[in-house]
PDB file of C-alpha atoms and ligand atoms in Angstrom:
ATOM      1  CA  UNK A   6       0.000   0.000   0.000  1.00  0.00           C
ATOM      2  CA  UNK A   7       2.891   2.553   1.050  1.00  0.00           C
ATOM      3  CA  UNK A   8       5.247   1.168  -1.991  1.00  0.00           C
ATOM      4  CA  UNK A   9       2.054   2.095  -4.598  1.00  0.00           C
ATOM      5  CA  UNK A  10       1.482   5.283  -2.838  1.00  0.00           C
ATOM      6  CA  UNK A  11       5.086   6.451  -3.115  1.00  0.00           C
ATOM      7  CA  UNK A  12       4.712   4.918  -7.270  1.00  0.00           C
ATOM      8  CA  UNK A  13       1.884   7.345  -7.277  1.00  0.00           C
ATOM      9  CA  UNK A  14       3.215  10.329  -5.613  1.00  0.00           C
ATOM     10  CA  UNK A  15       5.972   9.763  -8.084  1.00  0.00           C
ATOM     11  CA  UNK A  16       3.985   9.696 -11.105  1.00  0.00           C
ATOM     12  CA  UNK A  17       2.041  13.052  -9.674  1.00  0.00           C
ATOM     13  CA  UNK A  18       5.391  14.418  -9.663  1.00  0.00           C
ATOM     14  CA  UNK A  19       6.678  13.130 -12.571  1.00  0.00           C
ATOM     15  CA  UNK A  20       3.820  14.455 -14.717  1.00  0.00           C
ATOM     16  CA  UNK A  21       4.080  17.939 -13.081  1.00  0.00           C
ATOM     17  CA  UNK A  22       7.520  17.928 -14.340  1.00  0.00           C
ATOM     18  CA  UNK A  23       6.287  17.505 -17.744  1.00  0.00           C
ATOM     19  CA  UNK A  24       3.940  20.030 -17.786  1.00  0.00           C
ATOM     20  CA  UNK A  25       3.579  23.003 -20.066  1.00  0.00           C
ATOM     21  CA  UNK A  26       7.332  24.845 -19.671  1.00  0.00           C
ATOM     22  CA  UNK A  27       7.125  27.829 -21.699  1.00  0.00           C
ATOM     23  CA  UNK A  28       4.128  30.535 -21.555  1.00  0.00           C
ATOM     24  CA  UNK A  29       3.722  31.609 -24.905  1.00  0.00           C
ATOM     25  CA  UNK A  30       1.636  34.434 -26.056  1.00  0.00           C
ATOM     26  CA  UNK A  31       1.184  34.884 -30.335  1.00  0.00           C
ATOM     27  CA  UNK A  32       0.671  38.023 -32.202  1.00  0.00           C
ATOM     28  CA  UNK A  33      -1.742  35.915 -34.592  1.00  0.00           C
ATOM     29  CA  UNK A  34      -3.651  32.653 -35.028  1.00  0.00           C
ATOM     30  CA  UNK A  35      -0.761  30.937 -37.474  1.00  0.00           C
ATOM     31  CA  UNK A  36       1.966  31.438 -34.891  1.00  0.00           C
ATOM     32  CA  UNK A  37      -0.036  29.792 -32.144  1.00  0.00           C
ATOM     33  CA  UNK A  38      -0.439  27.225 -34.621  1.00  0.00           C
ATOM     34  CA  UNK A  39       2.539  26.623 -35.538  1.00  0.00           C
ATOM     35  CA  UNK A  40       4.210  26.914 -31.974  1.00  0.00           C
ATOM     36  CA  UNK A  41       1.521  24.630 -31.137  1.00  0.00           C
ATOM     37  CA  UNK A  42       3.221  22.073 -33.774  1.00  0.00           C
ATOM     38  CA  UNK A  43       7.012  22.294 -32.494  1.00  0.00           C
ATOM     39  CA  UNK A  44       6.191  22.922 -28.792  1.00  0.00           C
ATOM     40  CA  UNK A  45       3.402  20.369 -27.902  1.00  0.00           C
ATOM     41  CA  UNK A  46       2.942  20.039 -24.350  1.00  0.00           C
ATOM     42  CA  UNK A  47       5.589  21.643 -23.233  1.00  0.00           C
ATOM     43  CA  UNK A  48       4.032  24.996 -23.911  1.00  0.00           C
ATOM     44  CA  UNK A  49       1.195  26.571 -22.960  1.00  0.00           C
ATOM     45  CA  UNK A  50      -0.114  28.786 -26.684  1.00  0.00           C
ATOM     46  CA  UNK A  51      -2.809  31.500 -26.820  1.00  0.00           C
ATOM     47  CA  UNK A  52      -3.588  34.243 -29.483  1.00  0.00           C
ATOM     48  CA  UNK A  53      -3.703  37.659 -28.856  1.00  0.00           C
ATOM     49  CA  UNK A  54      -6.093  38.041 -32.212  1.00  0.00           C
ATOM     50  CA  UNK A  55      -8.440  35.552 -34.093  1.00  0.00           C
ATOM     51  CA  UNK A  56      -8.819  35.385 -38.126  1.00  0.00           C
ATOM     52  CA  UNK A  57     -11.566  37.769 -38.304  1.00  0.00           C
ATOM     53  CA  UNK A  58      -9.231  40.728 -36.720  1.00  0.00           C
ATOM     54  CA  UNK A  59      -6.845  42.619 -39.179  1.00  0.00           C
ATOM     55  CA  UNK A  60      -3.456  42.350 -38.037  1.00  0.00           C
ATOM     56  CA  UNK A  61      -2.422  46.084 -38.718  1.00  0.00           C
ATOM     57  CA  UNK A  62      -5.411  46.970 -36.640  1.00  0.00           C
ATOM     58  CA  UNK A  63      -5.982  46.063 -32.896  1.00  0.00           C
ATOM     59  CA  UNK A  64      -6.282  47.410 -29.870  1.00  0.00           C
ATOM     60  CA  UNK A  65      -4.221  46.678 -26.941  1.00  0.00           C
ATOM     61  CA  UNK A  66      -6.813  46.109 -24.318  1.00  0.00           C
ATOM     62  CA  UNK A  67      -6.139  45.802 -20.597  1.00  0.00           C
ATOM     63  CA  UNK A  68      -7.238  41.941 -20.962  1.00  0.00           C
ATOM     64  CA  UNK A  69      -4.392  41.397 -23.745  1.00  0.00           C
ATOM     65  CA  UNK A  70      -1.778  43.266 -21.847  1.00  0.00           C
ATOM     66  CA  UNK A  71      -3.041  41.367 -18.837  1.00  0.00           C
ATOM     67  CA  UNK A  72      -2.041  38.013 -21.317  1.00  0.00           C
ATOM     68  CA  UNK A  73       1.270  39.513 -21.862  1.00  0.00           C
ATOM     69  CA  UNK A  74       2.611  39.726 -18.255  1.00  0.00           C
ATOM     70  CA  UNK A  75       3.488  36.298 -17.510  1.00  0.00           C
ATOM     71  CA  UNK A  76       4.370  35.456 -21.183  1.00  0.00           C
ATOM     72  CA  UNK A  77       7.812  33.822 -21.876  1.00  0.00           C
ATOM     73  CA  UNK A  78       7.756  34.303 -25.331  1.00  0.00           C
ATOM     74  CA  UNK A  79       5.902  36.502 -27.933  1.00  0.00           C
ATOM     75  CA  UNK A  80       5.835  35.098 -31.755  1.00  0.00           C
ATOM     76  CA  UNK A  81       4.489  37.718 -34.174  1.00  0.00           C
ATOM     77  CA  UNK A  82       5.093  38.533 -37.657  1.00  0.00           C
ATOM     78  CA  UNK A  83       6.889  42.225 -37.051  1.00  0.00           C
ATOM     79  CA  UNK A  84       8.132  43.736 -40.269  1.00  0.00           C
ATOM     80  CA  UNK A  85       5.662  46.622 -38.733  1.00  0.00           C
ATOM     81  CA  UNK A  86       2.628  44.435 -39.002  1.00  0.00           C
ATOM     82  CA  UNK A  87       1.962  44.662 -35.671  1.00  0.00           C
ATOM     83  CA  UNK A  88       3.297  48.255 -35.284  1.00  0.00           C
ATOM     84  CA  UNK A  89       0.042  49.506 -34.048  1.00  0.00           C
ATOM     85  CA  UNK A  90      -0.548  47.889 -30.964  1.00  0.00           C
ATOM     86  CA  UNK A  91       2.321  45.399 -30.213  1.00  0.00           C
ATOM     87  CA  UNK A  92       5.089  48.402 -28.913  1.00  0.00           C
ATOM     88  CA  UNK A  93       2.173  49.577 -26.506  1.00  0.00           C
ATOM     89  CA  UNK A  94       1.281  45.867 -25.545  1.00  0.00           C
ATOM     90  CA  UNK A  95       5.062  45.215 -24.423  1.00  0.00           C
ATOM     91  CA  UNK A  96       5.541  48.503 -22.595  1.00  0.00           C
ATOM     92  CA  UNK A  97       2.495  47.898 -20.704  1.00  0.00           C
ATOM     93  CA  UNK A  98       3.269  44.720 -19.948  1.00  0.00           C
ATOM     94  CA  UNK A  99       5.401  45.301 -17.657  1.00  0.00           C
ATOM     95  CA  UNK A 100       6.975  42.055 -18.876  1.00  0.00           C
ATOM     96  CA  UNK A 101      11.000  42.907 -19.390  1.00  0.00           C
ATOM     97  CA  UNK A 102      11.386  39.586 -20.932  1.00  0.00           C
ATOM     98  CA  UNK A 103       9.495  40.495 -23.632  1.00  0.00           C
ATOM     99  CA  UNK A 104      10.894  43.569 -25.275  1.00  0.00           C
ATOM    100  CA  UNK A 105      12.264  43.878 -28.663  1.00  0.00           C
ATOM    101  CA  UNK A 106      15.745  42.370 -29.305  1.00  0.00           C
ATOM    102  CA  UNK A 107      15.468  39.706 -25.902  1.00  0.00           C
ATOM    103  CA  UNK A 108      14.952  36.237 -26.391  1.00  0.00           C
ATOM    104  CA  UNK A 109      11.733  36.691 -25.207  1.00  0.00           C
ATOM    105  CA  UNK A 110      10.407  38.432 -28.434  1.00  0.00           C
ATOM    106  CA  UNK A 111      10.352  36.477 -31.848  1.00  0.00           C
ATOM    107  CA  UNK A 112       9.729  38.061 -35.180  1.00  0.00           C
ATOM    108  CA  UNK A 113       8.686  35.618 -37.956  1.00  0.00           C
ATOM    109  CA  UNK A 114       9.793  38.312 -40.734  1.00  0.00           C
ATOM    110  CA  UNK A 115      13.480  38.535 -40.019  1.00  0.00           C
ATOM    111  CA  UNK A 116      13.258  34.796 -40.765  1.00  0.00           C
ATOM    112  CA  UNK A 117      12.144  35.372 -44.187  1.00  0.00           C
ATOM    113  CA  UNK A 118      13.142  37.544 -47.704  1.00  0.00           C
ATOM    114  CA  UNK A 119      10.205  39.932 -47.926  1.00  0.00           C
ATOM    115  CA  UNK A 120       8.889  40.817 -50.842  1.00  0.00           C
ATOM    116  CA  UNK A 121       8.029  44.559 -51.848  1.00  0.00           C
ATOM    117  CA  UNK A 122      10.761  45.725 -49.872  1.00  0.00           C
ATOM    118  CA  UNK A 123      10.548  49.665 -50.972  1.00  0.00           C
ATOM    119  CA  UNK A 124      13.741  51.901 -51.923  1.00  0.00           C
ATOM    120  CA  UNK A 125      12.422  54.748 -49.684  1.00  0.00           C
ATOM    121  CA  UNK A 126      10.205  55.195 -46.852  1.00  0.00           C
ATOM    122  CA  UNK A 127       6.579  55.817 -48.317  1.00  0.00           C
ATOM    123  CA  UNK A 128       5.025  56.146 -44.452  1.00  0.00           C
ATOM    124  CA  UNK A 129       4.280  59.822 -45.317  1.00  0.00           C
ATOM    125  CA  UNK A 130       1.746  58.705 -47.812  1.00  0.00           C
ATOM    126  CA  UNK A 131      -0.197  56.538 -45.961  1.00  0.00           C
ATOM    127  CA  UNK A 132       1.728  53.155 -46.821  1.00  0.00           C
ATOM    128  CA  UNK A 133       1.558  50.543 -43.948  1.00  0.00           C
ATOM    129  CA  UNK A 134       3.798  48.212 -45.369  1.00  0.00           C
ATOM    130  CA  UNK A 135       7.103  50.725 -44.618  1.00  0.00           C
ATOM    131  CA  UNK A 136       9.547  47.724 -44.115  1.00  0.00           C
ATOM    132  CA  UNK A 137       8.412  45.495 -46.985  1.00  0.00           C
ATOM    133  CA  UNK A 138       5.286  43.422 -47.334  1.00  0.00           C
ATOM    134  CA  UNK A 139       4.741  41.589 -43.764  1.00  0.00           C
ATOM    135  CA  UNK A 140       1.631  39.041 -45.186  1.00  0.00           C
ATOM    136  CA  UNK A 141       4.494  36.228 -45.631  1.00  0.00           C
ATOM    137  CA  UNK A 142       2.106  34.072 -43.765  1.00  0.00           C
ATOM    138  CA  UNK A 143       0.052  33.164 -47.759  1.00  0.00           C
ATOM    139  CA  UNK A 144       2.962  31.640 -48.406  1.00  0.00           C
ATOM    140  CA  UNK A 145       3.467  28.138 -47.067  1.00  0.00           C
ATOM    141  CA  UNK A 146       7.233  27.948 -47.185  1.00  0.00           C
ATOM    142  CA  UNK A 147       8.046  30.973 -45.361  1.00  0.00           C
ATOM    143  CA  UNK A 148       6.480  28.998 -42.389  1.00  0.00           C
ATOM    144  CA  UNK A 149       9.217  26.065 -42.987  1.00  0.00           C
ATOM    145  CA  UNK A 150      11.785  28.665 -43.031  1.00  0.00           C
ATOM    146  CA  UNK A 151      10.103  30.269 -39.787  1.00  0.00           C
ATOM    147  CA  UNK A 152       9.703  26.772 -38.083  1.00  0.00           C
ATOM    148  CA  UNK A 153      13.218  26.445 -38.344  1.00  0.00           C
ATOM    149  CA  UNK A 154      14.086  29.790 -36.078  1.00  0.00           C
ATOM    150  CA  UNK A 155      11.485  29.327 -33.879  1.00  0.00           C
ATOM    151  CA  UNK A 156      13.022  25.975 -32.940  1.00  0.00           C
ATOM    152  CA  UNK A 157      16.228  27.497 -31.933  1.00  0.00           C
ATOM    153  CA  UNK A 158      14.416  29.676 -29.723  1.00  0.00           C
ATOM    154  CA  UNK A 159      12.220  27.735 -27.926  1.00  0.00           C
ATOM    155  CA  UNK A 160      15.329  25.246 -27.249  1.00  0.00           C
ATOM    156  CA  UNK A 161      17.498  28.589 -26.048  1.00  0.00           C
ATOM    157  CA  UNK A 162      14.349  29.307 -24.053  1.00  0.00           C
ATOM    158  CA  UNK A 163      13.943  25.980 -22.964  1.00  0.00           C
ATOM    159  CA  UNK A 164      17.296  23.881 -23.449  1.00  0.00           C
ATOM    160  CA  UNK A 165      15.834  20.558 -21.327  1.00  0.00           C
ATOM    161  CA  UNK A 166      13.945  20.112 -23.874  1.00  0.00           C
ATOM    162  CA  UNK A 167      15.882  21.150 -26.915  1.00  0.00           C
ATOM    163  CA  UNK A 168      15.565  17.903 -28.068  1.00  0.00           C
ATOM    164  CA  UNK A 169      12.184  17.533 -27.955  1.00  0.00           C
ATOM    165  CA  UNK A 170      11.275  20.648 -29.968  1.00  0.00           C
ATOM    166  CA  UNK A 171      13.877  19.581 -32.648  1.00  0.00           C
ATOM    167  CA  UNK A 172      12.425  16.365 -33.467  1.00  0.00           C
ATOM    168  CA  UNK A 173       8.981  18.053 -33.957  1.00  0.00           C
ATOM    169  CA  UNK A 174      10.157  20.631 -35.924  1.00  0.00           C
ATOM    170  CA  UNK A 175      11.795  17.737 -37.981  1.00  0.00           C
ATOM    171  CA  UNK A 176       8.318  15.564 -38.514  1.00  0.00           C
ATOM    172  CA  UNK A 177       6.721  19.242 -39.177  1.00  0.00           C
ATOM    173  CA  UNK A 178       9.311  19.952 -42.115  1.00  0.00           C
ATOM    174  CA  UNK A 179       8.513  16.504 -43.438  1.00  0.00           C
ATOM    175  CA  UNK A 180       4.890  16.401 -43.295  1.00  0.00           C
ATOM    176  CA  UNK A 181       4.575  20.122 -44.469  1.00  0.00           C
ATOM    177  CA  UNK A 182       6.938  19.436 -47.616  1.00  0.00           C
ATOM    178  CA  UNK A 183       4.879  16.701 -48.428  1.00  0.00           C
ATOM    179  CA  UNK A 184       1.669  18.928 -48.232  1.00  0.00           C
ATOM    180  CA  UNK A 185       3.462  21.361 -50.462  1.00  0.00           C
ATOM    181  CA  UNK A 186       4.226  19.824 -52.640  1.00  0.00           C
ATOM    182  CA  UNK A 187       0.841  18.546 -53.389  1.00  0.00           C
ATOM    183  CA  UNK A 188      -0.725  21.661 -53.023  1.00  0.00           C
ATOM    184  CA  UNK A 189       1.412  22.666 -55.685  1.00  0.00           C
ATOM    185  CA  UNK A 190       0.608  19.839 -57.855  1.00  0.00           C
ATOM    186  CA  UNK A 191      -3.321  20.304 -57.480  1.00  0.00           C
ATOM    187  CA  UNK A 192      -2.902  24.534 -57.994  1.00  0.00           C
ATOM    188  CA  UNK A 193      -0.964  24.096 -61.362  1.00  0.00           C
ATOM    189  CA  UNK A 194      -3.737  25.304 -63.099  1.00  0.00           C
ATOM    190  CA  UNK A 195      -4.078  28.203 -61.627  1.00  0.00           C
ATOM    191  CA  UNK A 196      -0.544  29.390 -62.570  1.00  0.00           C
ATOM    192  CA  UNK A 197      -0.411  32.940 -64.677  1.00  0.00           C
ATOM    193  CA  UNK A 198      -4.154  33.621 -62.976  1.00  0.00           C
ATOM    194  CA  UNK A 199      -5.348  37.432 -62.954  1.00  0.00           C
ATOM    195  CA  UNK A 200      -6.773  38.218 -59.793  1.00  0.00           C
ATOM    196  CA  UNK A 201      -7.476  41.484 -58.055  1.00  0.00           C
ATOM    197  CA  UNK A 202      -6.964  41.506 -54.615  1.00  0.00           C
ATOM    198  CA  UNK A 203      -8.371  43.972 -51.240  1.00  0.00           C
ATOM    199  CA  UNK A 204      -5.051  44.780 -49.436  1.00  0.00           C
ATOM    200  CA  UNK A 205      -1.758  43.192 -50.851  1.00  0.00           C
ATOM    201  CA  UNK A 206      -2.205  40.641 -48.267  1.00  0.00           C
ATOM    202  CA  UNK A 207      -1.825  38.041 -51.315  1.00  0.00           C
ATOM    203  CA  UNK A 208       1.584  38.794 -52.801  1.00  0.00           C
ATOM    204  CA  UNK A 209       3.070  35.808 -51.683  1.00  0.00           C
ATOM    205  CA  UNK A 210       0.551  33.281 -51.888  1.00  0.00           C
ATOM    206  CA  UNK A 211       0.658  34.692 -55.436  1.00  0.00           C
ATOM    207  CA  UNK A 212       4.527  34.055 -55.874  1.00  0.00           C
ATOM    208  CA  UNK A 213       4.306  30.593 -54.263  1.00  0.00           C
ATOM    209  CA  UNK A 214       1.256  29.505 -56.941  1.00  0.00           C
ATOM    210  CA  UNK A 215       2.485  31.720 -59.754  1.00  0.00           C
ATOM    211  CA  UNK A 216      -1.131  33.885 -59.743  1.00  0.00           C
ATOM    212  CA  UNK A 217      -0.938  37.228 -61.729  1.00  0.00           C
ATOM    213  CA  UNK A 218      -2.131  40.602 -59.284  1.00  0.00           C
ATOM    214  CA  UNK A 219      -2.889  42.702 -61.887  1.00  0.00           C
ATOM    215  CA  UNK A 220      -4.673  45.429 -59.582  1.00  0.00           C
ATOM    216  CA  UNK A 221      -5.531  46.072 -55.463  1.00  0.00           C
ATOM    217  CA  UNK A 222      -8.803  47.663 -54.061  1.00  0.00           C
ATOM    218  CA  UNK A 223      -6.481  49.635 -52.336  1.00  0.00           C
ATOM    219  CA  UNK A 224      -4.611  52.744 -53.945  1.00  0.00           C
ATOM    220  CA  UNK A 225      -2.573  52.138 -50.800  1.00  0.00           C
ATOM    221  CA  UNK A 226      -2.018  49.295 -48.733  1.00  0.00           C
ATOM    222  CA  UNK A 227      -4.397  50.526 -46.379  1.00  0.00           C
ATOM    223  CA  UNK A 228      -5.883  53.281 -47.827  1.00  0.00           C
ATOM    224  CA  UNK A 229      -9.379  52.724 -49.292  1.00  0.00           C
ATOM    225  CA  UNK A 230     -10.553  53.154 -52.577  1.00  0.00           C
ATOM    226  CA  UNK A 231     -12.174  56.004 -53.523  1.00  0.00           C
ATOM    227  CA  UNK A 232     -15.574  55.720 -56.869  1.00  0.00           C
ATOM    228  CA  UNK A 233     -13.124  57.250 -59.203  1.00  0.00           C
ATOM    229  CA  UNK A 234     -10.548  54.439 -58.440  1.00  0.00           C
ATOM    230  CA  UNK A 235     -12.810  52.012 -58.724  1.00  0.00           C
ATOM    231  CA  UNK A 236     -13.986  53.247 -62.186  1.00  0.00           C
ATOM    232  CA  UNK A 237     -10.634  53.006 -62.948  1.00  0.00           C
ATOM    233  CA  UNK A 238      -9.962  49.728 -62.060  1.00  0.00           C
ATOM    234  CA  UNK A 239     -13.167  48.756 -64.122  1.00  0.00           C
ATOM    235  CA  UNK A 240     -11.182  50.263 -67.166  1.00  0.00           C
ATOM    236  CA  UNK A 241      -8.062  48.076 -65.809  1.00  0.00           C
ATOM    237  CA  UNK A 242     -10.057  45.118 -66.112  1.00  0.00           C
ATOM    238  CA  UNK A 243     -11.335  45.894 -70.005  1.00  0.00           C
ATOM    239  CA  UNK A 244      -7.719  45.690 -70.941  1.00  0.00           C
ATOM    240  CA  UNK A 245      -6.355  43.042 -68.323  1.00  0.00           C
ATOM    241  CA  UNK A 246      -9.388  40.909 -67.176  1.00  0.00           C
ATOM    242  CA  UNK A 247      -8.790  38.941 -63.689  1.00  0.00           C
ATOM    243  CA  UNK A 248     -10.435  36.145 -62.890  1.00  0.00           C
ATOM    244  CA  UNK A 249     -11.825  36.597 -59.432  1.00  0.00           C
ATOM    245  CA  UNK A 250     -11.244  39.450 -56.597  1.00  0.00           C
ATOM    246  CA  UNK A 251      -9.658  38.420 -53.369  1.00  0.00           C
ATOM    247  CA  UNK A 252     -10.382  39.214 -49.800  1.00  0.00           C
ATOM    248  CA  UNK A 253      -9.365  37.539 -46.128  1.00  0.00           C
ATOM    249  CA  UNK A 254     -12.273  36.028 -43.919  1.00  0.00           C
ATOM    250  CA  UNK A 255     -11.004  39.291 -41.746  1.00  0.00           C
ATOM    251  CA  UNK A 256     -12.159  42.034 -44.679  1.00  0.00           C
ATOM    252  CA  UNK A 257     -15.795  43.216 -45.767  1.00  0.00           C
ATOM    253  CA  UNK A 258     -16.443  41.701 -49.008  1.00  0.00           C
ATOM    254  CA  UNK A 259     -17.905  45.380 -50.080  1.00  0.00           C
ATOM    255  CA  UNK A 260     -15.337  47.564 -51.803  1.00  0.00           C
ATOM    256  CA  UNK A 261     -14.464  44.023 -54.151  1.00  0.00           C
ATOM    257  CA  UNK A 262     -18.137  43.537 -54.755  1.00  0.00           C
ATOM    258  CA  UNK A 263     -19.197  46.610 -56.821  1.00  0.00           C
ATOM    259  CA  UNK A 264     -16.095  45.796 -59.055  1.00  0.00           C
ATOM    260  CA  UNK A 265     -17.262  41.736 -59.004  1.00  0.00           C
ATOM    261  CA  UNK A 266     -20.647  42.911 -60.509  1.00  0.00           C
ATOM    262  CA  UNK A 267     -19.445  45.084 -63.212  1.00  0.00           C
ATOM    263  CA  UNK A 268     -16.919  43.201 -64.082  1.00  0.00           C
ATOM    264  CA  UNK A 269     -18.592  39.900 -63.800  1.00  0.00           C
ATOM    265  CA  UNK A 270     -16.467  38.069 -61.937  1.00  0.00           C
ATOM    266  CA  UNK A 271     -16.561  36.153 -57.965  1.00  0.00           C
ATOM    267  CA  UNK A 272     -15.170  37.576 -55.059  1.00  0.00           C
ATOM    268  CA  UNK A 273     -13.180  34.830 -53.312  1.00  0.00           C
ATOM    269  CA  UNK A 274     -12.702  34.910 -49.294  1.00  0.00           C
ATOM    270  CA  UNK A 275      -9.510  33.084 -48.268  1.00  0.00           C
ATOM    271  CA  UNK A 276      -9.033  32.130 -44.534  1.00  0.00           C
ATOM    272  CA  UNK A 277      -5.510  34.126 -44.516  1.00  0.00           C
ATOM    273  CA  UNK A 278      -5.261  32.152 -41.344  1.00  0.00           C
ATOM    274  CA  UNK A 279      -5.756  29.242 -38.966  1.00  0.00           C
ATOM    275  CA  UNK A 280      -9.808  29.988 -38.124  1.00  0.00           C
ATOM    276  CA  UNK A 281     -11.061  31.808 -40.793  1.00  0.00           C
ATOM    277  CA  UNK A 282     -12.521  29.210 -42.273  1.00  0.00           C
ATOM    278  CA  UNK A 283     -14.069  25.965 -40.619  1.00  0.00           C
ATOM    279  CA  UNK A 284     -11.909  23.563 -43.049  1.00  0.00           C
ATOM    280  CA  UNK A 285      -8.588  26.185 -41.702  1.00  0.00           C
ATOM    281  CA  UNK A 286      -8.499  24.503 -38.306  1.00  0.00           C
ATOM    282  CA  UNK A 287      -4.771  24.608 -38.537  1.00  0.00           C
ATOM    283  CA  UNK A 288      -1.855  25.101 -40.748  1.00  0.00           C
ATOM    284  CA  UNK A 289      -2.591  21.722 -43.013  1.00  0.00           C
ATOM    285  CA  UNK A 290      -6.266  23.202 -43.192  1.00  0.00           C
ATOM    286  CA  UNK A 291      -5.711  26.647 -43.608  1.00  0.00           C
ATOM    287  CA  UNK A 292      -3.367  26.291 -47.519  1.00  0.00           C
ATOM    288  CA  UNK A 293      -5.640  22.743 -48.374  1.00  0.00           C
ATOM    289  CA  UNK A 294      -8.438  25.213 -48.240  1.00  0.00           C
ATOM    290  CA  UNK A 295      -7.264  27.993 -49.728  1.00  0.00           C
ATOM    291  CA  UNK A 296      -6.271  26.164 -52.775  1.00  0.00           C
ATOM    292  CA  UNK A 297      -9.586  24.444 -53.129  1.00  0.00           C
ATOM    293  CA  UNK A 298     -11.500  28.283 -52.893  1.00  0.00           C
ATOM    294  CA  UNK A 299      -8.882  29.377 -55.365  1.00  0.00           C
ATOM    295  CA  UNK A 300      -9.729  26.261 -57.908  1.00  0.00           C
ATOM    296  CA  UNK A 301     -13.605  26.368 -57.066  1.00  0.00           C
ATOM    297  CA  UNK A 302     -13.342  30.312 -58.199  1.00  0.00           C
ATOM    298  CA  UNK A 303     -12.170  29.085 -61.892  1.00  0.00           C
ATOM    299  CA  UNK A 304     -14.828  26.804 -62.537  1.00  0.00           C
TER     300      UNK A 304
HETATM  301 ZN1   ZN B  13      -0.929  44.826 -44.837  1.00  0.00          ZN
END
């Protein structure tokens, strides 16, 4: 009786040991995801923002900064994405672990080339993507690339388990290579597409597939389109004709749809990320999905 209740005191103890180790608080849904796929149990993953929020816009509320004070780690996207809300959410924090530059404070861009990387700061004039384009997210393998660094620093966070972490990341890389790879098979028809898109929240999901953005709702990223733009863009479309319009489960379908009805052609909403769409209930979801909406548009 005493032997079993020493095995089971042991156990108790044993499993407390292996109990989530690192607190970790994303900027956005794919980053919980995908720290949910290296960490496993040995973290404990929230989001600060769901699919249906835009990323460039949200508010730092007392119950998010109240998320970020006993955070070990913060995975976002930076490349300014989160420039709105995430310098406030840190300060407030009160969480020194967290600030920029610390261990405690991961940035998926620096992990990856970005795309539309301008020659001079266009801030002044609106622009909110002032350090290149930060939507690498529509692009499958920026996340391999991004796995690989977030690895390194959840093992530098958490060396006992360095090991651990690694050989997830390693079954991640496999299965998601696989996935691509497929995805790329079943999307070959959709290479040299013309699409319009809402926000250039699609300029790498249009490198990785090879689709053609031959105009954006948005004069801007960020800045909405005025009627005279939009007539304009119905002019664009006499001369270039795109297939469909594209929007993120996060954006109103509006501005795209007065375009979709004189030009005659679908507006398609993507997931952008893990939960904005039922069939996106992770990473494997979220591009399976967003391939099949991009293949059902062209029938
Ligand atoms: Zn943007």
């Amino acid at each position: 009786m005493f032997k079993s209740l020493i095995f089971i005191a042991g156990l108790l103890l044993a499993s407390q040991s292996a109990q989530a180790a690192l607190n970790v608080l994303a900027c956005e849904p794919e980053w919980a995801a995908l720290t949910e796929e290296l960490a496993g149990d040995k973290a404990r993953v929230t989001s600060a923002t769901t699919a249906f929020q835009d990323p460039h816009h949200v508010q730092a509320r007392p119950s998010l900064i109240a998320r970020a004070r006993n955070a070990d780690l913060l995975v976002c996207t930076g490349a300014e994405l989160e420039i709105g809300w995430l310098p406030l959410l840190q300060r407030q924090s009160g969480n020194a672990r967290l600030q920029s530059g610390l261990p405690g404070s991961f940035e998926a861009a620096q992990h990856v080339a970005l795309l539309e990387k301008p020659s001079r700061l266009d801030r002044a004039q609106g622009d909110i993507h002032p350090d290149g384009n930060p939507h690498l997210i529509s692009d499958p393998r920026n996340l391999l690339k991004v796995a690989v660094a977030l690895t390194q620093r959840l093992a530098e966070l958490d060396p006992a388990n360095a090991a651990y972490y690694a050989a997830r990341n390693h079954d991640f890389q496999k299965r998601m290579g696989l996935a691509i790879a497929r995805w790329e098979k079943q999307a070959a028809g959709l290479r040299g597409v013309a699409v319009v898109v809402h926000h250039k929240n699609w300029v790498y999901l249009a490198d990785w597939l090879g689709l053609s953005i031959v105009a954006d709702l948005e004069p801007k990223p960020g800045i909405d389109p005025s009627v005279s733009f939009l007539s304009s863009l119905l002019e664009h479309q006499k001369a270039r004709p795109a297939r469909m319009i594209l929007h993120a489960a996060y954006q109103s379908p509006k501005p795209g749809e007065w375009l979709a009805e004189h030009a005659g052609i679908p507006t398609v909403e993507l997931p952008y990320t893990v939960g904005g769409s039922p069939a996106a209930h992770d990473l494997f979801g979220l591009y399976e999905d967003t391939v099949m909406k991009l293949k059902e548009a062209m029938k």
